[in-house]
Amino acid sequence: MTLLPIRSPGLTAGPVPARPFDTPVPVAFFMIGSDDESLQWLRKYRDLLLSQSAVGLLVDASDKEDLEVVAEAAGGLPITPASGEDIAKALGVKHYPFAVSEGRIWQ
């Protein structure tokens, strides 16, 4: 079974305004693509995400090489290829990268 390519229709790279998120989540998580913007964001916030034991959903990637680049940028954070469309819709988010942790949605 192959998980790639992975696409999340309706989600694109772009800005996500920070806002409170009062619904408890069992674990901090983040959504990213394999694009340059997502990789830069992941490298910038990797240590914070590690400190929160966050898990990542890779919502847009073409092939194994994309997955490997993201895994390297994640530096030990768990990354799972998965469609993020339903979760993003429930959160009212149309873009990535973003994280849900500490009672807020943020980029």
Short mmCIF file of N, CA and C in Angstrom, two decimals:
data_model
loop_
_atom_site.label_atom_id
_atom_site.label_comp_id
_atom_site.label_asym_id
_atom_site.label_seq_id
_atom_site.Cartn_x
_atom_site.Cartn_y
_atom_site.Cartn_z
N MET A 1 0.84 -1.18 0.00
CA MET A 1 0.00 0.00 0.00
C MET A 1 0.89 1.24 0.00
N THR A 2 0.57 2.19 -0.85
CA THR A 2 1.33 3.42 -0.91
C THR A 2 0.48 4.58 -0.40
N LEU A 3 1.12 5.47 0.35
CA LEU A 3 0.43 6.63 0.88
C LEU A 3 0.70 7.88 0.05
N LEU A 4 1.57 7.75 -0.93
CA LEU A 4 1.97 8.91 -1.73
C LEU A 4 1.59 8.69 -3.19
N PRO A 5 1.23 9.69 -3.93
CA PRO A 5 1.18 11.09 -3.51
C PRO A 5 -0.01 11.34 -2.57
N ILE A 6 0.12 12.34 -1.74
CA ILE A 6 -0.96 12.75 -0.85
C ILE A 6 -1.38 14.16 -1.22
N ARG A 7 -2.67 14.37 -1.33
CA ARG A 7 -3.22 15.68 -1.65
C ARG A 7 -4.37 15.96 -0.68
N SER A 8 -4.58 17.21 -0.39
CA SER A 8 -5.68 17.64 0.46
C SER A 8 -6.43 18.74 -0.28
N PRO A 9 -7.42 18.36 -1.10
CA PRO A 9 -8.16 19.35 -1.87
C PRO A 9 -8.72 20.45 -0.96
N GLY A 10 -8.61 21.68 -1.43
CA GLY A 10 -9.11 22.80 -0.65
C GLY A 10 -8.09 23.40 0.29
N LEU A 11 -6.94 22.76 0.45
CA LEU A 11 -5.86 23.28 1.30
C LEU A 11 -4.68 23.70 0.44
N THR A 12 -4.15 24.87 0.72
CA THR A 12 -2.96 25.36 0.03
C THR A 12 -2.04 26.03 1.02
N ALA A 13 -0.80 26.21 0.63
CA ALA A 13 0.13 26.95 1.47
C ALA A 13 -0.32 28.40 1.54
N GLY A 14 -0.25 29.00 2.72
CA GLY A 14 -0.65 30.39 2.86
C GLY A 14 -0.78 30.78 4.32
N PRO A 15 -1.21 32.02 4.56
CA PRO A 15 -1.28 32.54 5.92
C PRO A 15 -2.45 31.95 6.72
N VAL A 16 -2.19 31.74 8.01
CA VAL A 16 -3.22 31.27 8.94
C VAL A 16 -3.18 32.21 10.14
N PRO A 17 -4.21 33.04 10.30
CA PRO A 17 -4.23 33.95 11.46
C PRO A 17 -4.32 33.17 12.76
N ALA A 18 -3.54 33.59 13.75
CA ALA A 18 -3.60 32.96 15.07
C ALA A 18 -4.95 33.28 15.72
N ARG A 19 -5.49 32.29 16.44
CA ARG A 19 -6.74 32.50 17.15
C ARG A 19 -6.88 31.45 18.24
N PRO A 20 -7.68 31.76 19.25
CA PRO A 20 -7.91 30.77 20.30
C PRO A 20 -8.63 29.54 19.75
N PHE A 21 -8.37 28.42 20.37
CA PHE A 21 -9.05 27.18 20.02
C PHE A 21 -9.35 26.47 21.33
N ASP A 22 -10.60 26.57 21.77
CA ASP A 22 -10.97 26.12 23.10
C ASP A 22 -11.30 24.64 23.21
N THR A 23 -11.44 23.96 22.09
CA THR A 23 -11.74 22.53 22.12
C THR A 23 -10.48 21.75 22.47
N PRO A 24 -10.53 20.95 23.52
CA PRO A 24 -9.32 20.19 23.89
C PRO A 24 -8.92 19.21 22.78
N VAL A 25 -7.62 19.11 22.54
CA VAL A 25 -7.10 18.11 21.62
C VAL A 25 -6.21 17.17 22.42
N PRO A 26 -6.25 15.88 22.12
CA PRO A 26 -5.49 14.92 22.92
C PRO A 26 -3.98 15.09 22.78
N VAL A 27 -3.54 15.64 21.66
CA VAL A 27 -2.11 15.84 21.43
C VAL A 27 -1.94 17.05 20.51
N ALA A 28 -0.89 17.84 20.76
CA ALA A 28 -0.59 18.95 19.86
C ALA A 28 -0.27 18.38 18.48
N PHE A 29 -0.73 19.07 17.44
CA PHE A 29 -0.43 18.60 16.10
C PHE A 29 -0.22 19.78 15.16
N PHE A 30 0.36 19.47 14.01
CA PHE A 30 0.57 20.48 12.99
C PHE A 30 0.36 19.87 11.62
N MET A 31 0.01 20.75 10.67
CA MET A 31 -0.17 20.33 9.27
C MET A 31 0.83 21.10 8.42
N ILE A 32 1.47 20.37 7.53
CA ILE A 32 2.44 20.97 6.62
C ILE A 32 2.33 20.31 5.25
N GLY A 33 2.91 21.00 4.28
CA GLY A 33 3.11 20.43 2.96
C GLY A 33 4.60 20.23 2.77
N SER A 34 4.97 19.85 1.58
CA SER A 34 6.40 19.67 1.27
C SER A 34 6.97 20.89 0.56
N ASP A 35 6.20 21.97 0.51
CA ASP A 35 6.62 23.21 -0.14
C ASP A 35 7.65 23.96 0.71
N ASP A 36 8.33 24.91 0.10
CA ASP A 36 9.38 25.67 0.80
C ASP A 36 8.85 26.42 2.01
N GLU A 37 7.67 27.03 1.90
CA GLU A 37 7.09 27.77 3.02
C GLU A 37 6.89 26.85 4.23
N SER A 38 6.35 25.66 4.00
CA SER A 38 6.13 24.70 5.08
C SER A 38 7.45 24.26 5.71
N LEU A 39 8.44 23.99 4.86
CA LEU A 39 9.74 23.54 5.37
C LEU A 39 10.41 24.62 6.21
N GLN A 40 10.34 25.87 5.77
CA GLN A 40 10.91 26.96 6.56
C GLN A 40 10.19 27.10 7.89
N TRP A 41 8.86 27.02 7.89
CA TRP A 41 8.07 27.10 9.12
C TRP A 41 8.44 25.97 10.07
N LEU A 42 8.55 24.77 9.53
CA LEU A 42 8.88 23.61 10.35
C LEU A 42 10.26 23.76 11.00
N ARG A 43 11.22 24.21 10.23
CA ARG A 43 12.57 24.42 10.80
C ARG A 43 12.55 25.50 11.88
N LYS A 44 11.76 26.54 11.67
CA LYS A 44 11.69 27.64 12.63
C LYS A 44 11.07 27.20 13.95
N TYR A 45 10.02 26.39 13.89
CA TYR A 45 9.27 26.02 15.09
C TYR A 45 9.54 24.59 15.58
N ARG A 46 10.49 23.91 14.97
CA ARG A 46 10.76 22.51 15.34
C ARG A 46 10.98 22.32 16.84
N ASP A 47 11.83 23.13 17.45
CA ASP A 47 12.12 22.94 18.88
C ASP A 47 10.88 23.14 19.74
N LEU A 48 10.08 24.14 19.40
CA LEU A 48 8.84 24.36 20.15
C LEU A 48 7.90 23.18 19.98
N LEU A 49 7.74 22.71 18.75
CA LEU A 49 6.87 21.56 18.50
C LEU A 49 7.39 20.30 19.20
N LEU A 50 8.70 20.12 19.22
CA LEU A 50 9.28 18.99 19.96
C LEU A 50 8.96 19.09 21.45
N SER A 51 9.06 20.29 22.00
CA SER A 51 8.79 20.48 23.44
C SER A 51 7.33 20.20 23.76
N GLN A 52 6.45 20.31 22.78
CA GLN A 52 5.02 20.04 22.96
C GLN A 52 4.64 18.61 22.58
N SER A 53 5.64 17.82 22.19
CA SER A 53 5.39 16.44 21.72
C SER A 53 4.35 16.41 20.60
N ALA A 54 4.43 17.39 19.71
CA ALA A 54 3.47 17.51 18.61
C ALA A 54 3.71 16.43 17.56
N VAL A 55 2.65 16.08 16.88
CA VAL A 55 2.72 15.15 15.76
C VAL A 55 2.33 15.89 14.49
N GLY A 56 2.94 15.52 13.38
CA GLY A 56 2.72 16.23 12.13
C GLY A 56 1.93 15.44 11.12
N LEU A 57 1.08 16.15 10.40
CA LEU A 57 0.36 15.58 9.28
C LEU A 57 0.90 16.23 8.01
N LEU A 58 1.45 15.43 7.16
CA LEU A 58 1.95 15.90 5.87
C LEU A 58 0.78 15.81 4.89
N VAL A 59 0.22 16.96 4.51
CA VAL A 59 -1.04 16.99 3.77
C VAL A 59 -0.87 17.22 2.28
N ASP A 60 0.37 17.43 1.84
CA ASP A 60 0.61 17.62 0.41
C ASP A 60 2.05 17.21 0.10
N ALA A 61 2.20 16.11 -0.60
CA ALA A 61 3.52 15.61 -1.00
C ALA A 61 3.36 14.73 -2.23
N SER A 62 4.34 14.80 -3.10
CA SER A 62 4.25 14.06 -4.36
C SER A 62 4.86 12.66 -4.30
N ASP A 63 6.00 12.55 -3.59
CA ASP A 63 6.72 11.29 -3.68
C ASP A 63 7.59 11.06 -2.44
N LYS A 64 8.32 9.96 -2.48
CA LYS A 64 9.17 9.57 -1.36
C LYS A 64 10.22 10.64 -1.06
N GLU A 65 10.73 11.29 -2.09
CA GLU A 65 11.73 12.33 -1.88
C GLU A 65 11.15 13.50 -1.07
N ASP A 66 9.91 13.88 -1.38
CA ASP A 66 9.24 14.93 -0.59
C ASP A 66 9.14 14.51 0.87
N LEU A 67 8.74 13.28 1.10
CA LEU A 67 8.61 12.77 2.46
C LEU A 67 9.96 12.79 3.18
N GLU A 68 11.02 12.41 2.50
CA GLU A 68 12.35 12.40 3.11
C GLU A 68 12.82 13.81 3.47
N VAL A 69 12.56 14.79 2.61
CA VAL A 69 12.94 16.17 2.89
C VAL A 69 12.19 16.69 4.12
N VAL A 70 10.91 16.39 4.19
CA VAL A 70 10.10 16.83 5.33
C VAL A 70 10.58 16.13 6.61
N ALA A 71 10.83 14.83 6.53
CA ALA A 71 11.31 14.10 7.71
C ALA A 71 12.63 14.67 8.21
N GLU A 72 13.52 15.03 7.30
CA GLU A 72 14.79 15.63 7.71
C GLU A 72 14.56 16.97 8.40
N ALA A 73 13.70 17.81 7.85
CA ALA A 73 13.39 19.10 8.45
C ALA A 73 12.71 18.93 9.81
N ALA A 74 11.96 17.84 9.98
CA ALA A 74 11.24 17.59 11.23
C ALA A 74 12.18 17.22 12.38
N GLY A 75 13.34 16.72 12.07
CA GLY A 75 14.34 16.44 13.10
C GLY A 75 13.85 15.61 14.27
N GLY A 76 13.08 14.57 13.99
CA GLY A 76 12.63 13.68 15.06
C GLY A 76 11.15 13.80 15.38
N LEU A 77 10.49 14.83 14.89
CA LEU A 77 9.04 14.92 15.08
C LEU A 77 8.36 13.85 14.21
N PRO A 78 7.36 13.18 14.74
CA PRO A 78 6.65 12.19 13.91
C PRO A 78 5.85 12.88 12.82
N ILE A 79 5.98 12.38 11.60
CA ILE A 79 5.27 12.92 10.44
C ILE A 79 4.52 11.79 9.75
N THR A 80 3.23 11.99 9.51
CA THR A 80 2.41 10.99 8.85
C THR A 80 1.74 11.61 7.62
N PRO A 81 1.91 11.00 6.45
CA PRO A 81 1.17 11.49 5.28
C PRO A 81 -0.32 11.21 5.48
N ALA A 82 -1.14 12.25 5.35
CA ALA A 82 -2.58 12.10 5.55
C ALA A 82 -3.31 13.27 4.93
N SER A 83 -4.48 13.02 4.40
CA SER A 83 -5.30 14.12 3.92
C SER A 83 -5.77 14.94 5.12
N GLY A 84 -5.58 16.23 5.06
CA GLY A 84 -5.99 17.10 6.16
C GLY A 84 -7.28 17.84 5.88
N GLU A 85 -7.93 17.49 4.79
CA GLU A 85 -9.11 18.24 4.36
C GLU A 85 -10.21 18.29 5.43
N ASP A 86 -10.58 17.15 5.99
CA ASP A 86 -11.68 17.12 6.96
C ASP A 86 -11.31 17.86 8.25
N ILE A 87 -10.09 17.66 8.72
CA ILE A 87 -9.65 18.33 9.95
C ILE A 87 -9.60 19.83 9.73
N ALA A 88 -9.01 20.25 8.62
CA ALA A 88 -8.92 21.68 8.33
C ALA A 88 -10.29 22.31 8.21
N LYS A 89 -11.21 21.61 7.57
CA LYS A 89 -12.56 22.13 7.43
C LYS A 89 -13.21 22.30 8.80
N ALA A 90 -13.03 21.31 9.67
CA ALA A 90 -13.60 21.39 11.01
C ALA A 90 -12.99 22.55 11.81
N LEU A 91 -11.72 22.86 11.54
CA LEU A 91 -11.04 23.95 12.23
C LEU A 91 -11.29 25.31 11.57
N GLY A 92 -11.87 25.31 10.38
CA GLY A 92 -12.07 26.55 9.65
C GLY A 92 -10.78 27.10 9.06
N VAL A 93 -9.88 26.21 8.67
CA VAL A 93 -8.57 26.60 8.14
C VAL A 93 -8.50 26.17 6.67
N LYS A 94 -7.95 27.05 5.82
CA LYS A 94 -7.83 26.74 4.40
C LYS A 94 -6.38 26.66 3.93
N HIS A 95 -5.46 26.98 4.83
CA HIS A 95 -4.05 27.00 4.46
C HIS A 95 -3.21 26.23 5.47
N TYR A 96 -2.01 25.92 5.08
CA TYR A 96 -1.00 25.34 5.93
C TYR A 96 0.30 26.06 5.65
N PRO A 97 1.30 25.99 6.47
CA PRO A 97 1.43 25.22 7.70
C PRO A 97 0.74 25.91 8.87
N PHE A 98 0.32 25.10 9.84
CA PHE A 98 -0.21 25.63 11.09
C PHE A 98 -0.12 24.55 12.16
N ALA A 99 -0.26 24.99 13.41
CA ALA A 99 -0.25 24.06 14.54
C ALA A 99 -1.46 24.34 15.41
N VAL A 100 -1.87 23.31 16.12
CA VAL A 100 -2.92 23.42 17.14
C VAL A 100 -2.29 22.94 18.44
N SER A 101 -2.09 23.89 19.36
CA SER A 101 -1.49 23.54 20.64
C SER A 101 -1.74 24.65 21.64
N GLU A 102 -1.70 24.30 22.89
CA GLU A 102 -1.83 25.26 23.98
C GLU A 102 -3.04 26.17 23.82
N GLY A 103 -4.16 25.59 23.38
CA GLY A 103 -5.40 26.34 23.29
C GLY A 103 -5.49 27.34 22.15
N ARG A 104 -4.68 27.13 21.10
CA ARG A 104 -4.76 28.07 19.98
C ARG A 104 -4.36 27.39 18.67
N ILE A 105 -4.79 27.99 17.60
CA ILE A 105 -4.33 27.65 16.25
C ILE A 105 -3.35 28.75 15.87
N TRP A 106 -2.18 28.36 15.41
CA TRP A 106 -1.16 29.38 15.13
C TRP A 106 -0.27 28.97 13.97
N GLN A 107 0.35 29.99 13.45
CA GLN A 107 1.32 29.78 12.39
C GLN A 107 2.56 30.52 12.82
#
